[in-house]
């Protein structure tokens, strides 16, 4: 009796793992003292390979890569960017700025849309965000406990993860994305074990988010989670709110997380007009400078990467020379203030109304399509994907009022827009 041996089937890995690789690289420590404002990092190089891989797959499979709607929505920013690039101080600066914006808002998002095949791939990518957040959060909490973090009010306690003080918002951004993804997964219709695990991750990520001392991340996360709870239904909202309050009592009362510095940071959110600290003064001054640039160049702005050149001509004497950074393995350095720390004002000042309408129009289209898809699956199997996709976009749009692109963690924003675009333009219709 003979048996025919069937040829072994080749192991086929899901294409979405290419996008997961970008997140994996962001878990690696950066070189101490690196410049977080310029130059491409390892994650940027991997993102370029992901774009190339997605393009080659589309060519090999001989299929239409994007729907007409997706192409229009993702391609809207290109016109404003091209005009602003021509207004840059030099061709090199124009190409560099154009490449960065295309990477974050067009190319990488389009690649993620092509690589995510279905909702299972989407959930895998969402869990990857959670995993990265747990790792970075663990590093950040260790930094806070051992006094090896970035400098904050003279003490090395600020949790920055592996990003270091050169990208002080990096860990807070990663943890916030992970928390939003975890909450969305916990509120979905997945098996109980997965929902419990996601809920536990969401609660656990509250601690590293707190010790990041990032007011902008706190505000964006609280607002986003509140919206997610409301969209998931009133009953679930009450249950999760009760658990969150209980966790807060345990953290503050049981473990003493409510330190004087943390309480002071919280109270400073409502004191931006009453004796604000220097960081708030700098922010207001930079916002005023960006507004002044736009008033002089309302349609096309001052050109890509030209904000630093025009800053001193529009800023008051209240602006400091830069922010002091040190700790987490890096020496003291004065980090210059090269942007208004507000994405909307950065685009308005450098790209004018043309660029802002193009970018904001793309984001608004994604939000409308995403919320429409959430309404379709409300109460169904795709609720977790809808809450993750809409939640990430809402968080990013709120955070853009306090931050802009720049630093090693920027490539993560590109992947987030890809996740959002897949749900809004593809997943919601499945």
CSV table of C-alpha atoms in Angstrom, one decimal, residues 225-373:
chain,number,residue,atom,x,y,z
A,225,UNK,CA,-12.6,57.5,25.1
A,226,UNK,CA,-15.7,59.5,26.1
A,227,UNK,CA,-16.9,59.5,22.5
A,228,UNK,CA,-16.1,55.8,22.1
A,229,UNK,CA,-18.2,55.0,25.1
A,230,UNK,CA,-21.1,57.0,23.9
A,231,UNK,CA,-21.0,55.4,20.5
A,232,UNK,CA,-20.8,52.0,22.0
A,233,UNK,CA,-24.1,52.5,23.9
A,234,UNK,CA,-25.1,54.0,27.2
A,235,UNK,CA,-25.1,50.8,29.2
A,236,UNK,CA,-21.6,49.9,28.3
A,237,UNK,CA,-20.6,53.5,28.8
A,238,UNK,CA,-21.8,53.4,32.5
A,239,UNK,CA,-20.1,50.0,33.1
A,240,UNK,CA,-16.7,51.1,31.7
A,241,UNK,CA,-17.0,54.5,33.5
A,242,UNK,CA,-17.5,52.7,36.8
A,243,UNK,CA,-14.5,50.5,36.2
A,244,UNK,CA,-12.3,53.5,35.2
A,245,UNK,CA,-13.4,55.4,38.4
A,246,UNK,CA,-12.6,52.3,40.5
A,247,UNK,CA,-9.2,52.0,38.8
A,248,UNK,CA,-8.5,55.6,39.4
A,249,UNK,CA,-9.3,55.2,43.1
A,250,UNK,CA,-6.9,52.3,43.4
A,251,UNK,CA,-4.1,54.0,41.5
A,252,UNK,CA,-4.4,57.3,43.5
A,253,UNK,CA,-5.4,56.0,46.9
A,254,UNK,CA,-3.8,52.6,46.9
A,255,UNK,CA,-0.5,53.2,45.1
A,256,UNK,CA,-0.1,56.9,45.7
A,257,UNK,CA,0.1,57.8,42.0
A,258,UNK,CA,-1.4,61.3,42.7
A,259,UNK,CA,1.9,63.0,43.3
A,260,UNK,CA,2.1,66.7,43.8
A,261,UNK,CA,3.7,67.2,40.4
A,262,UNK,CA,1.0,65.2,38.7
A,263,UNK,CA,-1.7,67.2,40.5
A,264,UNK,CA,0.0,70.4,39.6
A,265,UNK,CA,0.2,69.3,36.0
A,266,UNK,CA,-3.5,68.5,36.0
A,267,UNK,CA,-4.5,71.8,37.5
A,268,UNK,CA,-2.4,73.7,35.0
A,269,UNK,CA,-4.8,72.6,32.2
A,270,UNK,CA,-7.3,75.1,33.5
A,271,UNK,CA,-4.8,77.8,34.3
A,272,UNK,CA,-3.6,78.7,30.8
A,273,UNK,CA,-4.7,82.3,31.2
A,274,UNK,CA,-3.8,82.8,34.9
A,275,UNK,CA,-0.1,82.8,35.5
A,276,UNK,CA,0.7,80.2,32.7
A,277,UNK,CA,4.1,78.4,32.8
A,278,UNK,CA,6.7,79.2,30.1
A,279,UNK,CA,5.7,76.2,27.9
A,280,UNK,CA,2.2,77.7,27.6
A,281,UNK,CA,3.6,81.2,27.0
A,282,UNK,CA,5.8,79.8,24.2
A,283,UNK,CA,2.8,77.9,22.7
A,284,UNK,CA,0.6,81.0,22.6
A,285,UNK,CA,3.5,83.1,21.2
A,286,UNK,CA,4.1,80.5,18.4
A,287,UNK,CA,0.4,80.4,17.6
A,288,UNK,CA,0.3,84.1,17.3
A,289,UNK,CA,3.4,84.0,15.0
A,290,UNK,CA,1.7,81.3,12.8
A,291,UNK,CA,-1.4,83.4,12.5
A,292,UNK,CA,0.7,86.5,11.5
A,293,UNK,CA,2.4,84.5,8.8
A,294,UNK,CA,-1.0,83.4,7.4
A,295,UNK,CA,-2.4,86.9,7.4
A,296,UNK,CA,0.5,88.1,5.2
A,297,UNK,CA,0.3,85.0,2.9
A,298,UNK,CA,-3.4,83.9,3.2
A,299,UNK,CA,-3.8,81.7,0.1
A,300,UNK,CA,-0.5,79.6,-0.2
A,301,UNK,CA,1.3,80.4,3.0
A,302,UNK,CA,5.0,81.1,3.5
A,303,UNK,CA,6.1,77.8,1.9
A,304,UNK,CA,7.0,74.3,3.3
A,305,UNK,CA,9.6,74.3,6.2
A,306,UNK,CA,9.7,78.1,6.2
A,307,UNK,CA,8.1,78.5,9.7
A,308,UNK,CA,11.5,78.8,11.5
A,309,UNK,CA,12.7,81.5,9.1
A,310,UNK,CA,9.6,83.6,9.5
A,311,UNK,CA,9.1,82.9,13.2
A,312,UNK,CA,11.2,85.7,14.8
A,313,UNK,CA,9.7,88.3,12.5
A,314,UNK,CA,6.2,87.5,13.9
A,315,UNK,CA,6.9,86.4,17.5
A,316,UNK,CA,6.9,88.6,20.5
A,317,UNK,CA,9.8,88.9,23.0
A,318,UNK,CA,7.9,86.5,25.3
A,319,UNK,CA,9.1,83.6,23.2
A,320,UNK,CA,12.0,81.7,24.9
A,321,UNK,CA,15.1,80.5,23.0
A,322,UNK,CA,13.9,76.8,23.2
A,323,UNK,CA,12.9,74.0,25.6
A,324,UNK,CA,15.5,72.3,27.9
A,325,UNK,CA,15.8,68.6,27.4
A,326,UNK,CA,17.9,66.0,29.2
A,327,UNK,CA,17.7,62.7,30.9
A,328,UNK,CA,16.8,59.2,29.7
A,329,UNK,CA,20.3,58.6,28.6
A,330,UNK,CA,20.7,62.0,26.8
A,331,UNK,CA,22.8,65.0,27.8
A,332,UNK,CA,21.4,68.4,28.3
A,333,UNK,CA,20.5,70.3,25.2
A,334,UNK,CA,18.4,73.3,24.2
A,335,UNK,CA,15.8,72.1,21.7
A,336,UNK,CA,14.8,74.9,19.3
A,337,UNK,CA,11.1,75.8,18.8
A,338,UNK,CA,10.8,75.1,15.0
A,339,UNK,CA,7.0,74.8,14.7
A,340,UNK,CA,3.9,76.3,16.3
A,341,UNK,CA,3.0,72.9,18.0
A,342,UNK,CA,-0.4,73.0,16.4
A,343,UNK,CA,-0.9,71.1,13.2
A,344,UNK,CA,-3.7,73.3,11.9
A,345,UNK,CA,-1.7,76.5,12.4
A,346,UNK,CA,1.5,74.9,10.9
A,347,UNK,CA,-0.4,74.0,7.7
A,348,UNK,CA,-2.2,77.4,7.7
A,349,UNK,CA,1.1,79.3,8.0
A,350,UNK,CA,3.2,77.2,5.6
A,351,UNK,CA,0.5,76.2,3.1
A,352,UNK,CA,-2.2,78.8,3.5
A,353,UNK,CA,-5.9,78.2,3.1
A,354,UNK,CA,-5.3,76.1,0.0
A,355,UNK,CA,-3.3,73.6,2.0
A,356,UNK,CA,-5.4,73.6,5.1
A,357,UNK,CA,-8.7,73.0,3.1
A,358,UNK,CA,-7.1,70.2,1.2
A,359,UNK,CA,-5.7,68.4,4.3
A,360,UNK,CA,-8.7,69.1,6.6
A,361,UNK,CA,-11.1,68.2,3.8
A,362,UNK,CA,-9.4,64.8,3.5
A,363,UNK,CA,-9.6,64.3,7.3
A,364,UNK,CA,-13.3,65.4,7.4
A,365,UNK,CA,-14.1,62.9,4.6
A,366,UNK,CA,-12.5,60.1,6.5
A,367,UNK,CA,-14.4,61.1,9.7
A,368,UNK,CA,-17.8,61.2,7.9
A,369,UNK,CA,-17.2,57.9,6.1
A,370,UNK,CA,-15.9,56.3,9.3
A,371,UNK,CA,-18.9,57.4,11.4
A,372,UNK,CA,-21.3,56.3,8.7
A,373,UNK,CA,-19.7,52.9,8.7
